[in-house]
Amino acid sequence: MSAHLPWRQGRGGSAGSLPDPRVPEAWESPTGETAPWDTWRTHRALQQPTYPDPHALSEVTADLRRRPPLVFAGEVDDLRADLGAAGRGEAFVLMGGDCAETFAESTADHLRLKIQTLLQMAVVLTYGASLPVVKIGRIAGQYAKPRSADVETRDGVTLPVYRGDAVNSFAFTKESRIPDPHRLMEMYQHSASSLNLIRAFTKGGYADLRLVHHWNRGFTQNPAYSRYESLAEEIHRAVKFMEAAGADFDSLREVDLYSAHEALLLEYESAMTRIDSRTGRPYDTSGHLLWIGERTRQLDGAHVELLSRVLNPIGVKLGPTTTPEDVIALIDRLNPEGEPGRLTFITRMGASRIRQALPRLLEAAKADGRPVTWTTDPMHGNTITSSTGYKTRDFATIMDEVSGFFEAHAEVGTIPGGIHIELTGDDVTEVMGGSEQIDEAGLERRYETLVDPRLNHQQSLEMAFQVAGLLR
Ligand code: TRP
Ligand code: MN
């Protein structure tokens, strides 16, 4: 697999012994005490559903604890190494997917289009950056959402708010808004079948660089996107050159696509935490990378506590009010030893604030010296409501935040390590702008998100071409 990645050289199992699959094991305490990572239970946990039947919840989590892990310790370690490389400027991170996945849309078609979009972006970015791209999907686990209010009122009726399919159902009825712990098991099952599909697509020929490049040519041959044609043509010549020279490696046919989600529901995340058979250390096996949201990143909160105990790479969202002291305190809590790739900050400042707000955070981390991988989320600080009442974002504003991110890093002398975006592979109309010029009236054509507006397939590719321009 990715043997071409320079920081991976010399890795692999020791010669002569059978490879250890490193299937993490469930925690079994001989004396019935709690697991070492259960310390979160004595910390304040925000954004948790209140289940009417606690007994049903403990039955589900007991069942989850016996299920096979969804991801493996060795894969998680590989991603940590890749993120460390991105922090040093030796790779670039592309993290993307839905704001919230739904069970109904975890179908083969939707997943295929999303994976296709991520891979198409990755080819363009790999060329633009002349670096390996670390591909991470907000996929196979992104089923829970933090919300700003506990309840929602429509026409005088007040009900509990929708917290994602992992918790309750979107339909505005009393019944469907009751948090149901069995949905945690459904989350596990949808994650498992999605990961199965991802593994098949990424290792089975569908991710072949030449095929993905061929899709990109189709995109740039559309007159609407002709401004990207010259870059696509350069990539085409590079691919042709490789072919002519007879270059044909496994690494052209396969990719590593990692899975990430917001680690919001602590009962689920702690039930999925297992002990690695090789090192004896805990891994949260619900996904490769877990992130902590801006609303739940309190230093003494339960989310930081749980994730401080597992070895996965951790992301933390940072909004415009983050202080340099917060940054250092988060490093102290989540990466005290300064391990490369352990901690990724995902900044979501807003296009109008990033140039003021980000540099001092970069300065603080730079002075501290422990490595951090910096990525930009140009989506969440730029959400507006259209005059027609849709929650939307503007493509040009999103790109402005990305530019601000690169400028801030250039100013401080730190590394812009990657981007984190909300996208779908479908032809939705949720974000305004782009070459197809979706305007306020156009939003209603195909507005499908239950939560935040996503870049559609074309807008995602445009973003990749524009970011590739910034990376060159
Ligand atoms: N394996 C390499 C990588 O992941 C090259 C590659 C193969 C690739 N298929 C791809 C890159 C699809 C991007 C998209 O980088
Ligand atoms: Mn979102």
mmCIF file of N, CA and C in Angstrom, residues 128-243:
data_model
loop_
_atom_site.group_PDB
_atom_site.id
_atom_site.type_symbol
_atom_site.label_atom_id
_atom_site.label_comp_id
_atom_site.label_asym_id
_atom_site.label_seq_id
_atom_site.Cartn_x
_atom_site.Cartn_y
_atom_site.Cartn_z
ATOM 1 N N GLY A 128 -1.122 19.879 -7.855
ATOM 2 C CA GLY A 128 -0.888 21.287 -7.509
ATOM 3 C C GLY A 128 0.154 21.432 -6.417
ATOM 4 N N ALA A 129 0.095 20.550 -5.421
ATOM 5 C CA ALA A 129 1.006 20.678 -4.283
ATOM 6 C C ALA A 129 2.321 19.955 -4.541
ATOM 7 N N SER A 130 2.350 19.108 -5.556
ATOM 8 C CA SER A 130 3.474 18.181 -5.747
ATOM 9 C C SER A 130 3.772 17.428 -4.455
ATOM 10 N N LEU A 131 2.719 17.046 -3.779
ATOM 11 C CA LEU A 131 2.845 16.347 -2.498
ATOM 12 C C LEU A 131 1.765 15.277 -2.413
ATOM 13 N N PRO A 132 1.989 14.230 -1.609
ATOM 14 C CA PRO A 132 0.906 13.278 -1.368
ATOM 15 C C PRO A 132 -0.252 13.979 -0.652
ATOM 16 N N VAL A 133 -1.457 13.598 -0.990
ATOM 17 C CA VAL A 133 -2.631 14.150 -0.322
ATOM 18 C C VAL A 133 -3.179 13.106 0.643
ATOM 19 N N VAL A 134 -3.368 13.513 1.882
ATOM 20 C CA VAL A 134 -3.940 12.631 2.900
ATOM 21 C C VAL A 134 -5.456 12.758 2.800
ATOM 22 N N LYS A 135 -6.114 11.665 2.390
ATOM 23 C CA LYS A 135 -7.547 11.730 2.077
ATOM 24 C C LYS A 135 -8.370 11.234 3.254
ATOM 25 N N ILE A 136 -9.229 12.111 3.750
ATOM 26 C CA ILE A 136 -10.033 11.764 4.921
ATOM 27 C C ILE A 136 -11.484 12.141 4.638
ATOM 28 N N GLY A 137 -12.404 11.192 4.767
ATOM 29 C CA GLY A 137 -13.821 11.474 4.557
ATOM 30 C C GLY A 137 -14.518 11.797 5.866
ATOM 31 N N ARG A 138 -15.411 12.799 5.824
ATOM 32 C CA ARG A 138 -16.404 12.938 6.893
ATOM 33 C C ARG A 138 -17.448 11.904 6.526
ATOM 34 N N ILE A 139 -17.129 10.681 6.759
ATOM 35 C CA ILE A 139 -17.857 9.566 6.163
ATOM 36 C C ILE A 139 -17.830 8.381 7.121
ATOM 37 N N ALA A 140 -18.885 7.567 7.083
ATOM 38 C CA ALA A 140 -18.947 6.327 7.876
ATOM 39 C C ALA A 140 -18.890 6.611 9.373
ATOM 40 N N GLY A 141 -19.706 7.550 9.831
ATOM 41 C CA GLY A 141 -19.758 7.835 11.269
ATOM 42 C C GLY A 141 -20.228 9.239 11.625
ATOM 43 N N GLN A 142 -20.429 10.095 10.595
ATOM 44 C CA GLN A 142 -20.788 11.499 10.857
ATOM 45 C C GLN A 142 -22.323 11.624 10.989
ATOM 46 N N TYR A 143 -22.857 10.989 12.023
ATOM 47 C CA TYR A 143 -24.319 10.892 12.161
ATOM 48 C C TYR A 143 -24.884 11.694 13.339
ATOM 49 N N ALA A 144 -24.049 12.444 14.049
ATOM 50 C CA ALA A 144 -24.558 13.179 15.211
ATOM 51 C C ALA A 144 -24.147 14.644 15.117
ATOM 52 N N LYS A 145 -25.013 15.538 15.533
ATOM 53 C CA LYS A 145 -24.763 16.979 15.398
ATOM 54 C C LYS A 145 -24.944 17.705 16.717
ATOM 55 N N PRO A 146 -24.011 18.602 17.052
ATOM 56 C CA PRO A 146 -24.274 19.499 18.179
ATOM 57 C C PRO A 146 -25.290 20.547 17.743
ATOM 58 N N ARG A 147 -26.124 21.011 18.615
ATOM 59 C CA ARG A 147 -27.142 21.998 18.248
ATOM 60 C C ARG A 147 -27.099 23.169 19.216
ATOM 61 N N SER A 148 -27.526 24.348 18.734
ATOM 62 C CA SER A 148 -27.437 25.526 19.595
ATOM 63 C C SER A 148 -28.593 25.599 20.597
ATOM 64 N N ALA A 149 -29.703 24.903 20.330
ATOM 65 C CA ALA A 149 -30.813 24.896 21.290
ATOM 66 C C ALA A 149 -31.285 23.459 21.493
ATOM 67 N N ASP A 150 -31.863 23.196 22.655
ATOM 68 C CA ASP A 150 -32.344 21.837 22.936
ATOM 69 C C ASP A 150 -33.681 21.551 22.287
ATOM 70 N N VAL A 151 -34.424 22.605 21.998
ATOM 71 C CA VAL A 151 -35.766 22.408 21.448
ATOM 72 C C VAL A 151 -35.969 23.246 20.192
ATOM 73 N N GLU A 152 -36.955 22.884 19.423
ATOM 74 C CA GLU A 152 -37.309 23.596 18.197
ATOM 75 C C GLU A 152 -38.809 23.870 18.242
ATOM 76 N N THR A 153 -39.209 25.091 17.850
ATOM 77 C CA THR A 153 -40.632 25.426 17.858
ATOM 78 C C THR A 153 -41.104 25.722 16.448
ATOM 79 N N ARG A 154 -42.169 25.064 16.033
ATOM 80 C CA ARG A 154 -42.791 25.349 14.738
ATOM 81 C C ARG A 154 -44.283 25.531 14.952
ATOM 82 N N ASP A 155 -44.809 26.631 14.467
ATOM 83 C CA ASP A 155 -46.244 26.927 14.587
ATOM 84 C C ASP A 155 -46.762 26.680 16.003
ATOM 85 N N GLY A 156 -46.017 27.171 16.986
ATOM 86 C CA GLY A 156 -46.473 27.043 18.365
ATOM 87 C C GLY A 156 -46.237 25.683 19.011
ATOM 88 N N VAL A 157 -45.697 24.728 18.252
ATOM 89 C CA VAL A 157 -45.410 23.400 18.819
ATOM 90 C C VAL A 157 -43.903 23.301 19.114
ATOM 91 N N THR A 158 -43.569 22.924 20.348
ATOM 92 C CA THR A 158 -42.157 22.805 20.730
ATOM 93 C C THR A 158 -41.790 21.346 20.965
ATOM 94 N N LEU A 159 -40.720 20.903 20.291
ATOM 95 C CA LEU A 159 -40.261 19.516 20.406
ATOM 96 C C LEU A 159 -38.745 19.506 20.585
ATOM 97 N N PRO A 160 -38.196 18.373 21.071
ATOM 98 C CA PRO A 160 -36.734 18.278 21.145
ATOM 99 C C PRO A 160 -36.125 18.471 19.754
ATOM 100 N N VAL A 161 -34.937 19.067 19.705
ATOM 101 C CA VAL A 161 -34.294 19.368 18.433
ATOM 102 C C VAL A 161 -33.752 18.078 17.801
ATOM 103 N N TYR A 162 -33.628 18.074 16.469
ATOM 104 C CA TYR A 162 -32.992 16.958 15.752
ATOM 105 C C TYR A 162 -31.492 16.983 16.022
ATOM 106 N N ARG A 163 -30.931 15.891 16.503
ATOM 107 C CA ARG A 163 -29.493 15.838 16.828
ATOM 108 C C ARG A 163 -28.723 14.907 15.910
ATOM 109 N N GLY A 164 -29.293 14.577 14.786
ATOM 110 C CA GLY A 164 -28.638 13.647 13.867
ATOM 111 C C GLY A 164 -29.264 12.265 13.971
ATOM 112 N N ASP A 165 -29.130 11.490 12.894
ATOM 113 C CA ASP A 165 -29.774 10.176 12.842
ATOM 114 C C ASP A 165 -29.275 9.230 13.931
ATOM 115 N N ALA A 166 -28.097 9.489 14.483
ATOM 116 C CA ALA A 166 -27.593 8.636 15.556
ATOM 117 C C ALA A 166 -28.405 8.806 16.834
ATOM 118 N N VAL A 167 -29.208 9.893 16.885
ATOM 119 C CA VAL A 167 -29.932 10.200 18.125
ATOM 120 C C VAL A 167 -31.442 10.099 17.952
ATOM 121 N N ASN A 168 -31.970 10.850 16.970
ATOM 122 C CA ASN A 168 -33.428 10.861 16.773
ATOM 123 C C ASN A 168 -33.717 11.084 15.292
ATOM 124 N N SER A 169 -34.986 11.268 14.967
ATOM 125 C CA SER A 169 -35.338 11.384 13.557
ATOM 126 C C SER A 169 -35.763 12.813 13.232
ATOM 127 N N PHE A 170 -35.543 13.228 11.990
ATOM 128 C CA PHE A 170 -35.755 14.626 11.584
ATOM 129 C C PHE A 170 -37.232 15.025 11.565
ATOM 130 N N ALA A 171 -38.109 14.072 11.279
ATOM 131 C CA ALA A 171 -39.548 14.380 11.159
ATOM 132 C C ALA A 171 -40.028 15.137 12.405
ATOM 133 N N PHE A 172 -40.860 16.156 12.185
ATOM 134 C CA PHE A 172 -41.282 17.011 13.301
ATOM 135 C C PHE A 172 -42.515 16.425 13.996
ATOM 136 N N THR A 173 -42.319 15.283 14.660
ATOM 137 C CA THR A 173 -43.391 14.703 15.468
ATOM 138 C C THR A 173 -42.789 14.349 16.818
ATOM 139 N N LYS A 174 -43.658 14.277 17.811
ATOM 140 C CA LYS A 174 -43.222 14.010 19.174
ATOM 141 C C LYS A 174 -42.457 12.700 19.220
ATOM 142 N N GLU A 175 -43.052 11.685 18.634
ATOM 143 C CA GLU A 175 -42.500 10.334 18.597
ATOM 144 C C GLU A 175 -41.080 10.313 18.015
ATOM 145 N N SER A 176 -40.919 10.927 16.832
ATOM 146 C CA SER A 176 -39.640 10.769 16.132
ATOM 147 C C SER A 176 -38.519 11.586 16.766
ATOM 148 N N ARG A 177 -38.859 12.582 17.570
ATOM 149 C CA ARG A 177 -37.802 13.391 18.184
ATOM 150 C C ARG A 177 -37.310 12.827 19.524
ATOM 151 N N ILE A 178 -37.911 11.734 19.997
ATOM 152 C CA ILE A 178 -37.431 11.137 21.253
ATOM 153 C C ILE A 178 -36.105 10.423 20.996
ATOM 154 N N PRO A 179 -35.036 10.755 21.747
ATOM 155 C CA PRO A 179 -33.757 10.065 21.538
ATOM 156 C C PRO A 179 -33.894 8.558 21.774
ATOM 157 N N ASP A 180 -33.394 7.776 20.812
ATOM 158 C CA ASP A 180 -33.549 6.324 20.866
ATOM 159 C C ASP A 180 -32.164 5.664 20.844
ATOM 160 N N PRO A 181 -31.776 4.988 21.921
ATOM 161 C CA PRO A 181 -30.418 4.417 21.961
ATOM 162 C C PRO A 181 -30.176 3.352 20.898
ATOM 163 N N HIS A 182 -31.230 2.715 20.398
ATOM 164 C CA HIS A 182 -31.010 1.706 19.352
ATOM 165 C C HIS A 182 -30.405 2.318 18.096
ATOM 166 N N ARG A 183 -30.562 3.628 17.965
ATOM 167 C CA ARG A 183 -29.950 4.311 16.820
ATOM 168 C C ARG A 183 -28.416 4.259 16.880
ATOM 169 N N LEU A 184 -27.859 4.073 18.079
ATOM 170 C CA LEU A 184 -26.401 3.942 18.171
ATOM 171 C C LEU A 184 -25.949 2.654 17.480
ATOM 172 N N MET A 185 -26.762 1.616 17.607
ATOM 173 C CA MET A 185 -26.433 0.362 16.921
ATOM 174 C C MET A 185 -26.606 0.533 15.415
ATOM 175 N N GLU A 186 -27.625 1.284 15.013
ATOM 176 C CA GLU A 186 -27.786 1.558 13.575
ATOM 177 C C GLU A 186 -26.604 2.355 13.043
ATOM 178 N N MET A 187 -26.110 3.280 13.853
ATOM 179 C CA MET A 187 -24.932 4.065 13.463
ATOM 180 C C MET A 187 -23.752 3.123 13.229
ATOM 181 N N TYR A 188 -23.568 2.183 14.149
ATOM 182 C CA TYR A 188 -22.489 1.211 13.999
ATOM 183 C C TYR A 188 -22.655 0.437 12.691
ATOM 184 N N GLN A 189 -23.876 -0.027 12.434
ATOM 185 C CA GLN A 189 -24.078 -0.862 11.247
ATOM 186 C C GLN A 189 -23.918 -0.075 9.942
ATOM 187 N N HIS A 190 -24.439 1.151 9.920
ATOM 188 C CA HIS A 190 -24.247 1.973 8.712
ATOM 189 C C HIS A 190 -22.763 2.326 8.525
ATOM 190 N N SER A 191 -22.080 2.578 9.629
ATOM 191 C CA SER A 191 -20.645 2.866 9.517
ATOM 192 C C SER A 191 -19.914 1.658 8.947
ATOM 193 N N ALA A 192 -20.269 0.464 9.441
ATOM 194 C CA ALA A 192 -19.584 -0.755 8.998
ATOM 195 C C ALA A 192 -19.828 -1.002 7.510
ATOM 196 N N SER A 193 -21.081 -0.851 7.065
ATOM 197 C CA SER A 193 -21.324 -1.141 5.649
ATOM 198 C C SER A 193 -20.720 -0.046 4.768
ATOM 199 N N SER A 194 -20.684 1.185 5.249
ATOM 200 C CA SER A 194 -20.039 2.252 4.472
ATOM 201 C C SER A 194 -18.541 2.000 4.358
ATOM 202 N N LEU A 195 -17.917 1.601 5.469
ATOM 203 C CA LEU A 195 -16.473 1.325 5.422
ATOM 204 C C LEU A 195 -16.168 0.161 4.502
ATOM 205 N N ASN A 196 -17.062 -0.810 4.486
ATOM 206 C CA ASN A 196 -16.869 -1.952 3.602
ATOM 207 C C ASN A 196 -16.853 -1.491 2.143
ATOM 208 N N LEU A 197 -17.783 -0.614 1.811
ATOM 209 C CA LEU A 197 -17.841 -0.085 0.443
ATOM 210 C C LEU A 197 -16.604 0.761 0.135
ATOM 211 N N ILE A 198 -16.197 1.580 1.083
ATOM 212 C CA ILE A 198 -15.007 2.418 0.880
ATOM 213 C C ILE A 198 -13.785 1.543 0.621
ATOM 214 N N ARG A 199 -13.648 0.480 1.413
ATOM 215 C CA ARG A 199 -12.486 -0.395 1.229
ATOM 216 C C ARG A 199 -12.517 -1.035 -0.157
ATOM 217 N N ALA A 200 -13.702 -1.442 -0.608
ATOM 218 C CA ALA A 200 -13.806 -2.062 -1.930
ATOM 219 C C ALA A 200 -13.463 -1.041 -3.026
ATOM 220 N N PHE A 201 -14.022 0.152 -2.917
ATOM 221 C CA PHE A 201 -13.784 1.170 -3.943
ATOM 222 C C PHE A 201 -12.325 1.617 -3.987
ATOM 223 N N THR A 202 -11.699 1.739 -2.824
ATOM 224 C CA THR A 202 -10.363 2.326 -2.821
ATOM 225 C C THR A 202 -9.275 1.303 -3.105
ATOM 226 N N LYS A 203 -9.601 0.023 -2.972
ATOM 227 C CA LYS A 203 -8.580 -1.014 -3.219
ATOM 228 C C LYS A 203 -8.917 -1.856 -4.444
ATOM 229 N N GLY A 204 -10.062 -1.621 -5.061
ATOM 230 C CA GLY A 204 -10.525 -2.545 -6.094
ATOM 231 C C GLY A 204 -10.459 -2.013 -7.517
ATOM 232 N N GLY A 205 -9.653 -0.977 -7.760
ATOM 233 C CA GLY A 205 -9.499 -0.493 -9.129
ATOM 234 C C GLY A 205 -10.252 0.800 -9.426
ATOM 235 N N TYR A 206 -11.267 1.099 -8.615
ATOM 236 C CA TYR A 206 -12.084 2.279 -8.851
ATOM 237 C C TYR A 206 -11.317 3.569 -8.561
ATOM 238 N N ALA A 207 -10.299 3.483 -7.714
ATOM 239 C CA ALA A 207 -9.536 4.683 -7.337
ATOM 240 C C ALA A 207 -8.300 4.853 -8.206
ATOM 241 N N ASP A 208 -8.193 4.099 -9.288
ATOM 242 C CA ASP A 208 -7.015 4.188 -10.155
ATOM 243 C C ASP A 208 -6.808 5.629 -10.607
ATOM 244 N N LEU A 209 -5.592 6.107 -10.417
ATOM 245 C CA LEU A 209 -5.270 7.497 -10.749
ATOM 246 C C LEU A 209 -5.682 7.856 -12.180
ATOM 247 N N ARG A 210 -5.483 6.924 -13.098
ATOM 248 C CA ARG A 210 -5.772 7.207 -14.505
ATOM 249 C C ARG A 210 -7.269 7.328 -14.758
ATOM 250 N N LEU A 211 -8.040 6.509 -14.042
ATOM 251 C CA LEU A 211 -9.495 6.590 -14.169
ATOM 252 C C LEU A 211 -10.009 7.904 -13.578
ATOM 253 N N VAL A 212 -9.509 8.236 -12.385
ATOM 254 C CA VAL A 212 -9.956 9.456 -11.713
ATOM 255 C C VAL A 212 -9.594 10.676 -12.558
ATOM 256 N N HIS A 213 -8.415 10.653 -13.145
ATOM 257 C CA HIS A 213 -7.997 11.749 -14.017
ATOM 258 C C HIS A 213 -8.928 11.861 -15.233
ATOM 259 N N HIS A 214 -9.341 10.714 -15.741
ATOM 260 C CA HIS A 214 -10.264 10.702 -16.881
ATOM 261 C C HIS A 214 -11.590 11.408 -16.521
ATOM 262 N N TRP A 215 -12.086 11.196 -15.310
ATOM 263 C CA TRP A 215 -13.305 11.902 -14.881
ATOM 264 C C TRP A 215 -13.049 13.406 -14.840
ATOM 265 N N ASN A 216 -11.865 13.803 -14.362
ATOM 266 C CA ASN A 216 -11.554 15.234 -14.295
ATOM 267 C C ASN A 216 -11.536 15.875 -15.679
ATOM 268 N N ARG A 217 -11.062 15.117 -16.669
ATOM 269 C CA ARG A 217 -11.051 15.664 -18.034
ATOM 270 C C ARG A 217 -12.471 15.934 -18.496
ATOM 271 N N GLY A 218 -13.365 15.014 -18.169
ATOM 272 C CA GLY A 218 -14.777 15.201 -18.510
ATOM 273 C C GLY A 218 -15.291 16.517 -17.922
ATOM 274 N N PHE A 219 -14.888 16.792 -16.702
ATOM 275 C CA PHE A 219 -15.325 18.014 -16.013
ATOM 276 C C PHE A 219 -14.797 19.259 -16.729
ATOM 277 N N THR A 220 -13.494 19.285 -17.018
ATOM 278 C CA THR A 220 -12.926 20.522 -17.578
ATOM 279 C C THR A 220 -13.280 20.689 -19.054
ATOM 280 N N GLN A 221 -13.762 19.624 -19.695
ATOM 281 C CA GLN A 221 -14.170 19.794 -21.094
ATOM 282 C C GLN A 221 -15.537 20.456 -21.215
ATOM 283 N N ASN A 222 -16.255 20.548 -20.099
ATOM 284 C CA ASN A 222 -17.505 21.319 -20.065
ATOM 285 C C ASN A 222 -17.135 22.814 -20.172
ATOM 286 N N PRO A 223 -17.683 23.528 -21.168
ATOM 287 C CA PRO A 223 -17.300 24.940 -21.374
ATOM 288 C C PRO A 223 -17.404 25.808 -20.121
ATOM 289 N N ALA A 224 -18.312 25.484 -19.215
ATOM 290 C CA ALA A 224 -18.472 26.286 -17.996
ATOM 291 C C ALA A 224 -17.189 26.300 -17.162
ATOM 292 N N TYR A 225 -16.371 25.251 -17.314
ATOM 293 C CA TYR A 225 -15.177 25.141 -16.483
ATOM 294 C C TYR A 225 -13.892 25.256 -17.290
ATOM 295 N N SER A 226 -13.975 25.900 -18.450
ATOM 296 C CA SER A 226 -12.812 25.943 -19.340
ATOM 297 C C SER A 226 -11.620 26.649 -18.690
ATOM 298 N N ARG A 227 -11.878 27.502 -17.686
ATOM 299 C CA ARG A 227 -10.743 28.187 -17.054
ATOM 300 C C ARG A 227 -9.797 27.215 -16.351
ATOM 301 N N TYR A 228 -10.277 25.990 -16.093
ATOM 302 C CA TYR A 228 -9.408 25.007 -15.432
ATOM 303 C C TYR A 228 -8.728 24.067 -16.422
ATOM 304 N N GLU A 229 -9.024 24.273 -17.717
ATOM 305 C CA GLU A 229 -8.567 23.312 -18.702
ATOM 306 C C GLU A 229 -7.048 23.236 -18.797
ATOM 307 N N SER A 230 -6.366 24.374 -18.662
ATOM 308 C CA SER A 230 -4.917 24.306 -18.860
ATOM 309 C C SER A 230 -4.248 23.506 -17.746
ATOM 310 N N LEU A 231 -4.728 23.652 -16.519
ATOM 311 C CA LEU A 231 -4.162 22.836 -15.433
ATOM 312 C C LEU A 231 -4.483 21.350 -15.669
ATOM 313 N N ALA A 232 -5.713 21.074 -16.088
ATOM 314 C CA ALA A 232 -6.091 19.680 -16.361
ATOM 315 C C ALA A 232 -5.221 19.116 -17.485
ATOM 316 N N GLU A 233 -4.893 19.961 -18.444
ATOM 317 C CA GLU A 233 -4.067 19.522 -19.574
ATOM 318 C C GLU A 233 -2.644 19.193 -19.111
ATOM 319 N N GLU A 234 -2.138 20.011 -18.182
ATOM 320 C CA GLU A 234 -0.810 19.712 -17.614
ATOM 321 C C GLU A 234 -0.821 18.363 -16.923
ATOM 322 N N ILE A 235 -1.879 18.122 -16.143
ATOM 323 C CA ILE A 235 -1.966 16.836 -15.422
ATOM 324 C C ILE A 235 -2.043 15.713 -16.452
ATOM 325 N N HIS A 236 -2.798 15.974 -17.517
ATOM 326 C CA HIS A 236 -2.954 14.961 -18.549
ATOM 327 C C HIS A 236 -1.601 14.577 -19.149
ATOM 328 N N ARG A 237 -0.794 15.584 -19.416
ATOM 329 C CA ARG A 237 0.529 15.295 -19.981
ATOM 330 C C ARG A 237 1.387 14.497 -18.999
ATOM 331 N N ALA A 238 1.260 14.814 -17.717
ATOM 332 C CA ALA A 238 2.033 14.069 -16.710
ATOM 333 C C ALA A 238 1.591 12.601 -16.672
ATOM 334 N N VAL A 239 0.298 12.388 -16.758
ATOM 335 C CA VAL A 239 -0.217 11.018 -16.737
ATOM 336 C C VAL A 239 0.233 10.271 -17.993
ATOM 337 N N LYS A 240 0.143 10.947 -19.137
ATOM 338 C CA LYS A 240 0.587 10.345 -20.403
ATOM 339 C C LYS A 240 2.069 9.988 -20.357
ATOM 340 N N PHE A 241 2.832 10.896 -19.761
ATOM 341 C CA PHE A 241 4.273 10.666 -19.652
ATOM 342 C C PHE A 241 4.547 9.398 -18.834
ATOM 343 N N MET A 242 3.843 9.289 -17.727
ATOM 344 C CA MET A 242 4.011 8.090 -16.889
ATOM 345 C C MET A 242 3.681 6.835 -17.681
ATOM 346 N N GLU A 243 2.583 6.912 -18.415
ATOM 347 C CA GLU A 243 2.168 5.750 -19.199
ATOM 348 C C GLU A 243 3.210 5.391 -20.248
#
